[in-house]
Amino acid sequence: MKPKLSDLETLTRQAGEILCAGYGQRIQIDHKGIIDLVTDVDHRSEAFLLDAIRKRFPTHSVVAEESGVLRGEDSQVWYVDPLDGTVNYAHGVPIFAVSIAYTENGEIVLGAVYDPMLDEYFCAERGSGAWLNGNPLSVSDTADLNNSLLVTGFPYDIRINPENNLDHYANFALRSQGVRRLGAAALDLAYVAAGRFDGYWELSIQPWDIAAGILIVQEAGGTVTDVRGGPNHLSPTPSVLAANPRIHSQMLEVLQRNVKREA
């Protein structure tokens, strides 16, 4: 059995209700690292999603942020982030989302990102398009990097990782109208698809953070690669560069120039 976009909408919206119910309440927070957090709401949302997916699609594999890999058919794999933007959520910042992607034979087929605070549901189906609350999405038509608004993120080990993205951040801050940091990669990508941002890059990110957003950007007419211009595989810690096609090529040039200088 194969899922439909309507299945992903039901799942993300119901998980979003769990997030909203816990938002602003006293929650349990555990530290996976100095900066990396997990809350009891992450666990509740993920438990709901895993149970719902395995009941409806018992033979499928699921890759989830907190639970890891639940083995099933290798050809049908879900990527689940029950709460993208946990640090925001824990601090009461209303920028977070639920992100779900479904893949077949390594190709992302369906993707959904739901922002419960704004009730914005971004979704895409390969070959059919991308939508926000039922309206078609299209990336921006900004042609010059100097006129672009960009967004990025930083690794949780920013204090010790030499590839902490700060050098790229500085370079793009000097080449664009501005660089934002939302703290939720799924929304970063969704906003590129909606034309709100012209481009997004990140050096070290997890596949469940970006799988759904990658497809949404692609189906909205954007270009997605890794930061060296290669294919963006759903490897354990991929890098990502997503933008409208003209901005993508200019961002890639800046990134490659900096990488060559570091080599």
Coordinates of C-alpha atoms in Angstrom, one line a residue:
M1 CA 0.0 0.0 0.0
K2 CA 1.2 3.5 -0.9
P3 CA 0.3 6.7 1.0
K4 CA -1.3 9.7 -0.5
L5 CA -0.8 13.4 0.3
S6 CA -4.0 13.3 2.3
D7 CA -2.5 10.8 4.6
L8 CA 0.5 13.1 5.3
E9 CA -1.8 16.0 5.9
T10 CA -3.8 14.1 8.4
L11 CA -0.6 12.9 10.2
T12 CA 1.1 16.4 10.3
R13 CA -2.1 18.2 11.4
Q14 CA -2.8 15.7 14.2
A15 CA 0.9 15.9 15.4
G16 CA 0.6 19.7 15.2
E17 CA -2.3 19.5 17.6
I18 CA 0.0 17.7 20.1
L19 CA 2.6 20.5 19.7
C20 CA 0.0 23.2 20.2
A21 CA -1.4 21.5 23.3
G22 CA 2.1 21.5 24.9
Y23 CA 3.2 24.9 23.7
G24 CA 3.7 27.4 26.5
Q25 CA 3.1 24.7 29.2
R26 CA 5.7 23.3 31.6
I27 CA 7.5 20.7 29.7
Q28 CA 10.3 18.3 30.4
I29 CA 13.5 19.2 28.6
D30 CA 16.5 16.8 28.2
H31 CA 19.9 17.7 26.7
K32 CA 21.3 15.5 24.0
G33 CA 24.2 18.0 23.8
I34 CA 25.1 21.5 25.1
I35 CA 22.7 23.0 22.6
D36 CA 20.8 20.0 21.3
L37 CA 17.5 19.6 23.2
V38 CA 14.7 17.1 23.2
T39 CA 11.3 17.6 25.0
D40 CA 8.6 15.3 26.2
V41 CA 6.5 16.8 23.5
D42 CA 9.0 15.6 20.8
H43 CA 8.5 12.1 22.2
R44 CA 4.7 12.3 22.3
S45 CA 4.5 13.7 18.8
E46 CA 6.9 11.0 17.5
A47 CA 5.1 8.2 19.3
F48 CA 1.8 9.2 17.7
L49 CA 3.3 9.4 14.2
L50 CA 5.2 6.2 14.4
D51 CA 2.2 4.3 15.7
A52 CA -0.1 5.8 13.0
I53 CA 2.3 5.0 10.2
R54 CA 3.1 1.5 11.3
K55 CA -0.5 0.7 11.8
R56 CA -1.5 1.9 8.3
F57 CA 1.7 0.9 6.5
P58 CA 3.2 -2.0 8.6
T59 CA 5.8 -3.1 6.0
H60 CA 7.4 0.3 5.6
S61 CA 10.6 1.5 7.2
V62 CA 10.6 4.7 9.2
V63 CA 13.6 7.0 10.0
A64 CA 12.7 9.2 12.9
E65 CA 14.7 11.8 14.9
E66 CA 14.3 10.3 18.3
S67 CA 13.7 6.6 17.6
G68 CA 16.2 6.1 14.9
V69 CA 15.4 3.5 12.2
L70 CA 12.4 1.2 12.4
R71 CA 13.1 -1.5 9.9
G72 CA 10.7 -2.6 7.2
E73 CA 10.8 -2.6 3.5
D74 CA 14.0 -0.8 2.4
S75 CA 12.2 0.4 -0.8
Q76 CA 9.5 2.3 1.1
V77 CA 10.9 4.6 3.8
W78 CA 9.4 7.5 5.8
Y79 CA 11.4 10.3 7.3
V80 CA 9.8 11.9 10.3
D81 CA 10.6 14.9 12.3
P82 CA 7.9 15.2 15.0
L83 CA 9.1 18.7 16.1
D84 CA 11.5 20.6 13.9
G85 CA 12.6 23.7 15.9
T86 CA 12.8 22.1 19.3
V87 CA 15.0 24.9 20.8
N88 CA 12.5 27.5 19.6
Y89 CA 9.7 25.5 21.1
A90 CA 11.4 25.0 24.5
H91 CA 12.0 28.8 24.7
G92 CA 8.4 29.7 23.7
V93 CA 9.4 31.0 20.3
P94 CA 6.5 30.1 17.9
I95 CA 8.6 28.9 15.0
F96 CA 8.5 25.2 14.6
A97 CA 6.9 22.5 12.5
V98 CA 6.1 18.8 11.8
S99 CA 7.9 17.4 8.8
I100 CA 7.1 14.1 7.1
A101 CA 8.5 12.6 3.8
Y102 CA 7.8 9.4 2.0
T103 CA 10.4 7.8 -0.3
E104 CA 10.4 4.9 -2.7
N105 CA 13.7 3.4 -3.8
G106 CA 15.6 6.4 -2.4
E107 CA 13.5 9.0 -4.3
I108 CA 11.3 11.4 -2.3
V109 CA 7.8 11.0 -3.5
L110 CA 5.7 12.9 -1.0
G111 CA 6.5 15.7 1.4
A112 CA 4.6 17.7 4.0
V113 CA 5.6 20.4 6.4
Y114 CA 3.0 21.8 8.8
D115 CA 3.4 25.0 10.9
P116 CA 0.6 24.6 13.5
M117 CA 1.1 28.1 14.9
L118 CA 0.2 29.8 11.5
D119 CA -1.9 26.8 10.3
E120 CA 0.3 26.7 7.1
Y121 CA 0.4 23.3 5.4
F122 CA 3.1 23.0 2.8
C123 CA 3.1 19.8 0.7
A124 CA 4.4 18.4 -2.6
E125 CA 4.0 15.3 -4.7
R126 CA 6.7 14.4 -7.2
G127 CA 5.8 15.4 -10.7
S128 CA 2.5 17.1 -9.6
G129 CA 3.6 20.3 -7.9
A130 CA 3.8 22.0 -4.5
W131 CA 1.1 23.8 -2.5
L132 CA 0.5 25.9 0.6
N133 CA -3.0 25.4 2.0
G134 CA -4.1 24.3 -1.5
N135 CA -2.6 27.2 -3.4
P136 CA 0.3 26.4 -5.9
L137 CA 3.8 27.3 -4.7
S138 CA 6.5 28.9 -6.8
V139 CA 10.0 30.0 -5.9
S140 CA 11.0 33.6 -6.2
D141 CA 12.2 35.2 -9.4
T142 CA 15.0 37.2 -7.7
A143 CA 17.9 37.2 -10.2
D144 CA 20.7 38.9 -8.4
L145 CA 22.3 37.6 -5.2
N146 CA 22.7 41.2 -4.0
N147 CA 18.9 41.6 -3.9
S148 CA 18.3 38.2 -2.2
L149 CA 17.1 37.3 1.3
L150 CA 18.7 34.2 2.5
V151 CA 18.3 31.8 5.4
T152 CA 20.7 29.3 7.1
G153 CA 21.3 27.2 10.1
F154 CA 24.2 26.2 12.3
P155 CA 25.3 22.8 13.7
Y156 CA 24.6 21.8 17.3
D157 CA 28.4 21.4 17.8
I158 CA 29.0 25.0 16.5
R159 CA 31.4 25.6 19.4
I160 CA 33.9 22.8 18.5
N161 CA 33.1 22.1 14.8
P162 CA 35.6 23.9 12.4
E163 CA 32.9 23.7 9.7
N164 CA 30.4 25.7 11.8
N165 CA 29.2 27.8 8.9
L166 CA 30.2 31.1 10.4
D167 CA 32.5 31.9 7.6
H168 CA 29.9 31.2 4.9
Y169 CA 27.4 33.3 7.0
A170 CA 29.7 36.3 6.9
N171 CA 30.3 36.0 3.2
F172 CA 26.6 35.8 2.3
A173 CA 25.8 38.6 4.8
L174 CA 28.1 40.8 2.7
R175 CA 26.6 39.6 -0.7
S176 CA 22.9 39.7 0.0
Q177 CA 20.1 41.9 1.5
G178 CA 20.3 39.8 4.6
V179 CA 20.7 36.4 6.1
R180 CA 18.1 35.0 8.5
R181 CA 18.2 32.1 10.9
L182 CA 14.7 30.7 11.8
G183 CA 16.0 27.6 13.7
A184 CA 13.7 25.2 11.8
A185 CA 15.2 23.7 8.6
A186 CA 11.9 22.3 7.4
L187 CA 10.4 25.9 7.4
D188 CA 13.5 27.3 5.9
L189 CA 13.0 25.1 2.8
A190 CA 9.2 25.6 2.8
Y191 CA 9.8 29.4 2.8
V192 CA 12.2 29.1 -0.2
A193 CA 9.4 27.1 -2.0
A194 CA 7.0 29.9 -1.2
G195 CA 9.3 32.6 -2.5
R196 CA 9.7 34.2 1.0
F197 CA 13.4 33.4 1.0
D198 CA 15.5 33.3 -2.2
G199 CA 18.0 30.7 -0.9
Y200 CA 18.9 28.4 2.0
W201 CA 22.1 26.5 2.8
E202 CA 23.3 24.4 5.7
L203 CA 26.4 22.3 6.1
S204 CA 25.5 19.6 8.6
I205 CA 21.8 18.6 8.8
Q206 CA 19.8 15.4 9.3
P207 CA 17.7 13.8 6.6
W208 CA 14.5 14.0 8.6
D209 CA 15.0 17.7 8.8
I210 CA 15.1 18.3 5.1
A211 CA 13.6 15.4 3.2
A212 CA 10.1 16.9 2.9
G213 CA 11.3 20.4 2.2
I214 CA 13.7 19.2 -0.6
L215 CA 10.7 17.9 -2.6
I216 CA 8.6 21.0 -1.9
V217 CA 11.3 23.3 -3.2
Q218 CA 11.9 21.1 -6.3
E219 CA 8.3 20.9 -7.1
A220 CA 8.0 24.7 -6.7
G221 CA 10.6 25.2 -9.4
G222 CA 13.7 25.5 -7.2
T223 CA 17.1 23.8 -7.4
V224 CA 18.4 21.6 -4.6
T225 CA 22.0 20.2 -4.3
D226 CA 24.6 19.7 -1.7
V227 CA 26.8 22.7 -1.0
R228 CA 29.4 21.5 -3.5
G229 CA 26.7 21.2 -6.3
G230 CA 26.3 17.5 -6.2
P231 CA 23.1 15.5 -5.7
N232 CA 21.6 15.9 -2.3
H233 CA 21.4 12.4 -1.0
L234 CA 19.6 11.5 2.2
S235 CA 22.8 10.4 3.9
P236 CA 23.2 10.6 7.7
T237 CA 24.6 14.2 7.7
P238 CA 24.0 15.8 4.3
S239 CA 24.6 19.4 3.4
V240 CA 22.0 21.3 1.4
L241 CA 21.7 24.2 -0.9
A242 CA 18.2 25.2 -2.1
A243 CA 17.3 28.3 -4.0
N244 CA 15.6 29.6 -7.1
P245 CA 17.7 28.5 -10.1
R246 CA 19.5 31.8 -10.7
I247 CA 20.3 32.5 -7.1
H248 CA 21.4 28.8 -6.6
S249 CA 24.2 29.2 -9.2
Q250 CA 25.4 32.4 -7.5
M251 CA 25.3 30.9 -4.0
L252 CA 27.1 27.8 -5.2
E253 CA 29.9 30.1 -6.6
V254 CA 30.3 31.8 -3.3
L255 CA 30.3 28.5 -1.4
Q256 CA 32.8 26.8 -3.7
R257 CA 35.2 29.8 -3.6
N258 CA 35.2 29.7 0.2
V259 CA 35.7 25.9 0.2
K260 CA 38.6 26.1 -2.2
R261 CA 40.2 28.8 0.1
E262 CA 39.9 26.5 3.1
A263 CA 41.3 23.4 1.2

